[in-house]
CSV table of C-alpha atoms and ligand atoms in Angstrom, one decimal:
chain,number,residue,atom,x,y,z
V,1,SER,CA,98.2,78.3,97.3
V,2,GLY,CA,100.2,76.4,98.8
V,3,VAL,CA,102.8,79.4,99.0
V,4,SER,CA,104.4,79.6,102.2
V,5,PHE,CA,107.6,82.1,103.2
V,6,THR,CA,109.6,82.0,106.1
V,7,LEU,CA,109.5,84.6,108.9
V,8,SER,CA,113.4,85.7,110.2
V,9,ASN,CA,113.0,83.8,113.7
V,10,GLY,CA,111.8,80.8,111.6
V,11,VAL,CA,108.0,80.6,111.3
V,12,LYS,CA,106.2,79.7,108.5
V,13,ILE,CA,103.6,82.0,106.6
V,14,PRO,CA,101.5,80.9,104.1
V,15,GLY,CA,102.1,83.0,101.2
V,16,VAL,CA,98.2,83.8,100.9
V,17,GLY,CA,96.3,85.6,103.4
V,18,PHE,CA,92.8,85.3,104.3
V,19,GLY,CA,91.6,89.6,104.6
V,20,THR,CA,88.8,90.2,107.2
V,21,PHE,CA,88.0,93.8,107.0
V,22,ALA,CA,84.6,94.0,106.4
V,23,ASN,CA,83.3,97.8,105.9
V,24,GLU,CA,80.5,97.8,107.8
V,25,GLY,CA,79.3,94.7,107.1
V,26,ALA,CA,76.3,93.2,108.0
V,27,LYS,CA,76.2,91.2,111.2
V,28,GLY,CA,77.5,87.5,109.9
V,29,GLU,CA,79.2,88.2,106.8
V,30,THR,CA,82.5,87.3,108.3
V,31,TYR,CA,81.4,84.1,109.7
V,32,LYS,CA,80.6,82.9,106.6
V,33,ALA,CA,83.2,84.2,104.8
V,34,VAL,CA,85.7,82.8,106.4
V,35,THR,CA,84.3,79.3,106.3
V,36,THR,CA,84.3,79.3,103.1
V,37,ALA,CA,87.9,80.5,103.1
V,38,LEU,CA,89.1,78.1,105.5
V,39,LYS,CA,86.7,75.5,103.5
V,40,VAL,CA,88.7,75.9,99.9
V,41,GLY,CA,91.9,75.7,101.5
V,42,TYR,CA,93.2,79.2,102.9
V,43,ARG,CA,95.3,78.3,106.2
V,44,HIS,CA,96.1,82.3,107.0
V,45,LEU,CA,93.5,84.6,108.4
V,46,ASP,CA,94.7,88.4,108.6
V,47,CYS,CA,92.4,90.1,111.2
V,48,ALA,CA,92.3,92.9,113.0
V,49,TRP,CA,90.5,95.0,116.7
V,50,PHE,CA,89.8,97.7,115.0
V,51,TYR,CA,87.5,95.2,112.4
V,52,LYS,CA,85.0,94.2,114.8
V,53,ASN,CA,84.4,90.6,113.7
V,54,GLU,CA,86.9,88.9,115.5
V,55,ASP,CA,84.1,87.1,117.8
V,56,GLU,CA,83.1,85.7,114.4
V,57,VAL,CA,86.8,84.5,113.0
V,58,GLY,CA,87.3,83.0,116.2
V,59,GLN,CA,83.9,81.3,115.7
V,60,ALA,CA,84.1,80.6,112.1
V,61,VAL,CA,88.1,79.0,113.6
V,62,LYS,CA,86.8,76.9,115.6
V,63,ASP,CA,83.2,74.9,113.9
V,64,PHE,CA,85.5,75.0,111.1
V,65,LEU,CA,88.9,73.0,113.4
V,66,LYS,CA,85.1,71.1,114.6
V,67,GLU,CA,83.9,69.8,111.3
V,68,ASN,CA,87.2,68.7,110.4
V,69,PRO,CA,88.9,67.4,112.9
V,70,SER,CA,92.1,66.8,111.2
V,71,VAL,CA,92.6,69.8,110.8
V,72,LYS,CA,94.5,71.6,113.6
V,73,ARG,CA,94.8,74.8,115.2
V,74,GLU,CA,98.1,75.1,114.8
V,75,ASP,CA,97.3,74.3,111.0
V,76,ILE,CA,96.5,78.2,110.8
V,77,PHE,CA,98.5,80.7,110.2
V,78,ILE,CA,96.2,84.0,112.7
V,79,CYS,CA,97.4,87.8,112.4
V,80,THR,CA,95.7,90.8,114.8
V,81,LYS,CA,96.5,94.2,115.1
V,82,VAL,CA,96.3,96.2,117.7
V,83,TRP,CA,94.6,99.9,117.0
V,84,ASN,CA,95.4,103.3,117.6
V,85,HIS,CA,94.1,103.8,121.2
V,86,LEU,CA,95.7,101.4,122.6
V,87,HIS,CA,99.2,102.3,122.3
V,88,ARG,CA,100.0,102.3,125.7
V,89,TYR,CA,102.2,99.1,127.2
V,90,ASP,CA,99.6,97.7,129.6
V,91,ASP,CA,96.8,98.5,126.8
V,92,VAL,CA,99.0,96.6,123.9
V,93,LEU,CA,98.6,93.7,126.4
V,94,TRP,CA,95.4,94.4,127.3
V,95,SER,CA,94.6,94.9,123.4
V,96,LEU,CA,95.7,91.3,122.4
V,97,ASN,CA,94.9,89.3,125.5
V,98,ASN,CA,90.7,91.2,124.2
V,99,SER,CA,91.3,89.8,120.3
V,100,LEU,CA,92.4,86.4,121.6
V,101,LYS,CA,89.1,85.7,124.1
V,102,LYS,CA,87.3,87.1,120.4
V,103,LEU,CA,89.4,84.3,118.8
V,104,GLN,CA,88.8,81.6,121.4
V,105,THR,CA,93.0,81.1,121.0
V,106,ASP,CA,95.3,81.2,123.9
V,107,TYR,CA,97.9,82.6,120.8
V,108,VAL,CA,98.2,84.7,117.4
V,109,ASP,CA,100.4,83.6,115.0
V,110,LEU,CA,101.2,87.4,114.3
V,111,PHE,CA,100.9,90.4,116.3
V,112,LEU,CA,100.8,94.1,114.2
V,113,VAL,CA,101.5,97.4,115.7
V,114,HIS,CA,98.0,98.5,113.3
V,115,TRP,CA,99.3,102.2,112.2
V,116,PRO,CA,102.7,104.1,113.1
V,117,ILE,CA,100.7,106.4,114.9
V,118,ALA,CA,99.9,106.4,119.0
V,119,ALA,CA,95.8,108.3,119.8
V,120,GLU,CA,94.0,108.9,122.8
V,121,LYS,CA,92.2,106.6,124.4
V,122,ASP,CA,88.2,106.9,125.5
V,123,GLY,CA,87.8,104.1,127.7
V,124,GLN,CA,89.8,100.8,126.2
V,125,GLU,CA,86.8,99.9,123.9
V,126,GLN,CA,87.1,103.1,121.9
V,127,PRO,CA,89.3,106.4,120.5
V,128,LYS,CA,88.3,110.1,121.8
V,129,ILE,CA,88.0,111.7,118.7
V,130,GLY,CA,88.9,115.5,118.7
V,131,PRO,CA,86.4,118.8,118.6
V,132,ASP,CA,87.6,118.7,115.3
V,133,GLY,CA,86.1,114.6,114.4
V,134,LYS,CA,89.4,113.0,113.9
V,135,TYR,CA,91.7,111.4,116.5
V,136,ILE,CA,93.8,113.0,119.1
V,137,ILE,CA,97.1,112.5,118.1
V,138,LEU,CA,99.6,111.4,121.2
V,139,LYS,CA,103.0,113.2,120.1
V,140,ASP,CA,105.4,111.8,122.3
V,141,LEU,CA,104.2,107.4,121.8
V,142,THR,CA,103.8,108.5,118.5
V,143,GLU,CA,107.3,110.1,117.5
V,144,ASN,CA,108.9,107.3,119.8
V,145,PRO,CA,106.9,104.3,119.7
V,146,GLU,CA,109.5,102.6,122.7
V,147,GLU,CA,106.6,101.9,125.0
V,148,THR,CA,104.2,100.2,121.9
V,149,TRP,CA,107.2,98.1,121.2
V,150,ARG,CA,108.2,96.9,124.7
V,151,ALA,CA,104.7,95.1,125.0
V,152,MET,CA,105.2,93.9,121.8
V,153,GLU,CA,107.9,91.6,122.7
V,154,LYS,CA,106.6,91.2,126.2
V,155,LEU,CA,104.1,89.0,124.5
V,156,TYR,CA,106.1,88.1,122.8
V,157,GLU,CA,108.5,86.5,125.0
V,158,GLU,CA,105.3,85.2,126.6
V,159,LYS,CA,104.2,83.2,123.4
V,160,LYS,CA,100.9,85.1,122.9
V,161,ALA,CA,102.4,85.9,119.7
V,162,ARG,CA,104.2,83.7,117.5
V,163,ALA,CA,105.9,87.1,115.7
V,164,ILE,CA,105.4,90.7,115.8
V,165,GLY,CA,105.7,93.0,113.6
V,166,VAL,CA,103.9,96.2,111.8
V,167,SER,CA,101.8,97.8,109.3
V,168,ASN,CA,101.6,100.9,107.7
V,169,TRP,CA,105.2,101.0,108.5
V,170,THR,CA,107.4,104.0,106.2
V,171,ILE,CA,111.5,103.3,105.9
V,172,LYS,CA,112.0,106.0,108.2
V,173,GLY,CA,109.8,104.7,111.1
V,174,LEU,CA,111.4,101.3,110.5
V,175,GLU,CA,114.7,102.7,111.0
V,176,GLN,CA,114.1,104.2,114.6
V,177,LEU,CA,112.3,100.3,115.3
V,178,LEU,CA,115.2,99.2,114.8
V,179,SER,CA,117.0,100.7,116.9
V,180,PHE,CA,115.9,100.0,119.9
V,181,ALA,CA,114.2,96.6,118.9
V,182,LYS,CA,115.2,93.3,121.3
V,183,VAL,CA,112.8,91.3,119.1
V,184,LYS,CA,113.1,92.6,115.6
V,185,PRO,CA,110.0,93.5,113.2
V,186,HIS,CA,109.2,89.8,111.4
V,187,VAL,CA,106.5,91.9,109.3
V,188,ASN,CA,105.4,94.8,107.9
V,189,GLN,CA,102.1,94.8,106.6
V,190,ILE,CA,101.2,97.6,103.6
V,191,GLU,CA,99.4,99.1,100.8
V,192,ILE,CA,100.8,97.1,97.7
V,193,HIS,CA,99.1,96.6,93.9
V,194,PRO,CA,100.9,97.4,90.7
V,195,PHE,CA,99.8,101.4,90.4
V,196,LEU,CA,101.4,101.1,94.6
V,197,PRO,CA,104.4,98.6,93.7
V,198,ASN,CA,105.9,100.8,96.8
V,199,ASN,CA,109.7,98.9,95.5
V,200,GLU,CA,111.6,101.3,98.2
V,201,LEU,CA,110.3,100.3,100.9
V,202,VAL,CA,109.2,96.9,100.2
V,203,ASP,CA,113.3,97.0,99.2
V,204,TYR,CA,114.1,98.1,102.3
V,205,CYS,CA,111.9,95.4,104.1
V,206,PHE,CA,113.7,92.9,102.5
V,207,LYS,CA,117.0,93.9,103.0
V,208,HIS,CA,116.5,94.2,107.0
V,209,ASP,CA,114.4,90.2,106.8
V,210,ILE,CA,111.3,92.0,107.5
V,211,LEU,CA,108.5,90.8,105.7
V,212,PRO,CA,106.4,93.1,103.7
V,213,GLU,CA,102.8,91.6,103.3
V,214,ALA,CA,100.1,93.4,100.5
V,215,TYR,CA,97.1,94.6,102.1
V,216,SER,CA,94.3,95.7,98.4
V,217,PRO,CA,96.3,93.4,96.3
V,218,LEU,CA,93.6,94.2,94.0
V,219,GLY,CA,94.1,97.9,94.2
V,220,SER,CA,91.0,97.8,95.5
V,221,GLN,CA,87.9,99.4,93.8
V,222,ASN,CA,89.1,102.8,93.9
V,223,GLN,CA,90.2,105.2,90.8
V,224,VAL,CA,93.0,107.1,90.5
V,225,PRO,CA,91.2,110.7,90.7
V,226,THR,CA,93.5,112.8,88.5
V,227,THR,CA,93.2,109.8,85.2
V,228,GLY,CA,90.2,107.5,86.3
V,229,GLU,CA,92.5,105.1,86.2
V,230,LYS,CA,91.3,101.5,87.9
V,231,VAL,CA,93.5,98.8,88.8
V,232,SER,CA,90.3,96.8,87.7
V,233,GLU,CA,90.4,98.3,84.7
V,234,ASN,CA,93.7,98.5,83.5
V,235,PRO,CA,93.7,97.4,79.4
V,236,THR,CA,97.7,95.6,79.9
V,237,LEU,CA,96.8,94.0,83.2
V,238,ASN,CA,93.4,92.4,81.3
V,239,GLU,CA,95.3,91.3,78.6
V,240,ILE,CA,97.9,89.0,80.4
V,241,ALA,CA,94.7,87.6,82.7
V,242,LYS,CA,92.6,86.6,79.3
V,243,LYS,CA,95.0,85.1,77.3
V,244,ASN,CA,95.5,82.8,79.8
V,245,GLY,CA,92.2,82.5,80.7
V,246,TYR,CA,93.2,83.4,84.2
V,247,THR,CA,91.0,86.1,86.6
V,248,LEU,CA,92.7,89.3,87.0
V,249,ALA,CA,92.9,89.1,90.6
V,250,GLN,CA,95.2,85.7,90.6
V,251,VAL,CA,97.7,87.4,88.1
V,252,LEU,CA,98.0,90.2,90.7
V,253,ILE,CA,98.2,87.6,93.4
V,254,ALA,CA,100.9,85.7,91.7
V,255,TRP,CA,102.6,88.9,90.3
V,256,GLY,CA,103.1,89.6,94.1
V,257,LEU,CA,103.6,85.7,95.5
V,258,ARG,CA,106.4,85.9,92.4
V,259,ARG,CA,108.0,89.5,94.5
V,260,GLY,CA,108.7,87.7,97.1
V,261,TYR,CA,105.3,88.8,99.8
V,262,VAL,CA,102.4,87.5,101.9
V,263,VAL,CA,99.7,88.2,99.4
V,264,LEU,CA,96.4,89.6,101.6
V,265,PRO,CA,93.3,89.5,98.7
V,266,LYS,CA,89.7,90.0,101.1
V,267,SER,CA,86.1,89.2,99.2
V,268,SER,CA,83.4,88.4,100.8
V,269,ASN,CA,81.7,86.7,97.4
V,270,PRO,CA,81.9,82.9,97.6
V,271,ALA,CA,83.1,82.2,93.9
V,272,ARG,CA,85.8,84.6,94.1
V,273,ILE,CA,87.4,83.9,97.4
V,274,GLU,CA,87.9,80.6,95.9
V,275,SER,CA,89.2,81.3,92.3
V,276,ASN,CA,91.2,83.9,94.5
V,277,PHE,CA,92.7,80.6,95.8
V,278,LYS,CA,93.8,78.8,93.2
V,279,SER,CA,97.5,78.9,92.1
V,280,ILE,CA,98.5,79.7,88.3
V,281,ASP,CA,101.6,80.1,86.7
V,282,LEU,CA,102.9,83.6,85.8
V,283,SER,CA,105.3,83.3,83.1
V,284,ASP,CA,108.0,85.1,83.0
V,285,GLU,CA,106.8,87.5,79.9
V,286,ASP,CA,103.8,88.3,82.0
V,287,PHE,CA,105.0,88.9,85.2
V,288,GLU,CA,107.8,91.7,83.2
V,289,ALA,CA,104.9,92.9,81.9
V,290,VAL,CA,103.1,93.9,85.3
V,291,ASN,CA,106.4,94.8,86.2
V,292,LYS,CA,106.1,97.8,83.6
V,293,VAL,CA,102.5,98.7,84.0
V,294,ALA,CA,103.4,98.9,88.0
V,295,ASP,CA,107.1,101.1,86.9
V,296,ASN,CA,106.7,104.4,88.4
V,297,ARG,CA,103.5,104.6,89.8
V,298,HIS,CA,102.7,105.4,93.0
V,299,PHE,CA,99.6,105.7,93.8
V,300,ARG,CA,98.1,105.7,97.4
V,301,PHE,CA,94.4,104.4,97.8
V,302,VAL,CA,94.4,103.8,101.4
V,303,ASN,CA,95.3,106.6,103.9
V,304,MET,CA,93.2,107.6,106.6
V,305,LYS,CA,94.4,111.0,107.0
V,306,ASP,CA,90.8,113.1,107.7
V,307,THR,CA,90.1,110.8,109.7
V,308,PHE,CA,93.5,110.8,112.1
V,309,GLY,CA,93.9,114.6,111.5
V,310,TYR,CA,97.6,112.9,111.2
V,311,ASP,CA,99.7,111.7,107.4
V,312,VAL,CA,101.8,108.7,108.1
V,313,TRP,CA,102.6,109.7,104.1
V,314,PRO,CA,103.0,113.3,104.2
V,315,GLU,CA,105.8,113.2,101.4
V,316,GLU,CA,103.4,111.3,98.9
V,317,ALA,CA,100.3,113.9,99.8
V,318,LYS,CA,99.4,114.5,96.3
V,319,ASN,CA,98.9,111.2,95.0
V,320,ALA,CA,96.9,110.6,98.3
V,321,ILE,CA,93.0,109.8,98.5
V,322,SER,CA,91.1,109.3,101.4
V,323,THR,CA,88.7,105.9,101.0
V,324,GLU,CA,88.0,105.2,105.2
G,401,A2P,P1,83.8,91.2,96.4
G,401,A2P,O1,83.7,91.1,98.1
G,401,A2P,O2,82.8,91.4,96.0
G,401,A2P,O3,84.7,90.2,96.4
G,401,A2P,P2,91.3,95.3,97.8
G,401,A2P,O4,91.3,94.2,98.8
G,401,A2P,O5,92.5,95.1,97.3
G,401,A2P,O6,90.7,96.4,98.5
G,401,A2P,O7,90.1,94.1,97.2
G,401,A2P,C1,88.9,94.4,97.7
G,401,A2P,C2,87.5,94.2,96.8
G,401,A2P,O8,87.6,93.5,96.0
G,401,A2P,C3,86.4,93.6,97.3
G,401,A2P,O9,85.8,94.6,96.7
G,401,A2P,C4,85.8,92.5,96.6
G,401,A2P,O10,84.3,92.2,96.4
G,401,A2P,C5,87.0,92.7,95.2
G,401,A2P,N1,87.2,91.2,95.0
G,401,A2P,C6,88.1,90.1,95.7
G,401,A2P,N2,87.9,89.6,94.9
G,401,A2P,C7,87.9,89.9,93.4
G,401,A2P,C8,87.8,89.0,92.4
G,401,A2P,N3,88.9,88.2,91.7
G,401,A2P,N4,87.5,89.8,91.2
G,401,A2P,C9,86.7,91.2,91.5
G,401,A2P,N5,87.2,91.5,92.7
G,401,A2P,C10,87.5,91.0,93.7
């Protein structure tokens, strides 16, 4: 898909990004997946320090550029994120520099604060885990992330990141961030799919020139525990795909792009990596039909509260399950 958006600072961002999260992925899996993605045309890679595979992403990009001299580093949009235990000013700087080394590049296109939670570290390489098996939350820095954001702004000024933003931020958190930001966040990456359209947060972002990015846009593989429903098994959504000869994933990706935000599908399967990137035409009628499925749904699949010992979305706890 050639759709792109423009961030509030004028930086262009490809509308479909390739998600590189590999849950306990085998060594080499990310390298293969990213290589396939670049070959079939993706020009946006969504990475994170926490995914522990930036070295494979970096190698895949380097080898791809070498084999395809007409494509330059600046043609590829690379995002990465700082993990919770590195929210202190110097640690944020350390985190991006560490990511840049692994990614084998001297700048990223986008750098995000991965979660609105600051936690104690156990050296640079990992968070400290408390006796209850959970992260040790740094209350002050979590409640006031100004120090963290100043470091993000510093990296932006130094042009080590062409844009900066956040991930998993709520409206309340964004309001606070906007109150002290000298550089406003360009992006908020959040979970969005038809079972969690996240309309209020998405609208808030648009209103404040923050581009939303959708993770788990396919609704993951999870079930709503109370009803057993799955996005992938929703009859209406499957009917829309079938009657047009599209895959369900293509419909969900097109729905997100049409709602105006970045969509980040991930797959380790070459055929699905390729088909997910093919753009399709979603008719007005089908677009409205997906909106109708999404109406009044608030089901969150990704909630790290059991790992963190801290719930980012307390008001929605009743809908949350853990998928860590
Ligand atoms: P696979 O790697 O086997 O393709 P989400 O980003 O919503 O959490 O979803 C990611 C999951 O969706 C992955 O497990 C991936 O599995 C699967 N997936 C990706 N693309 C497709 C597709 N086109 N059809 C079905 N499942 C898909």
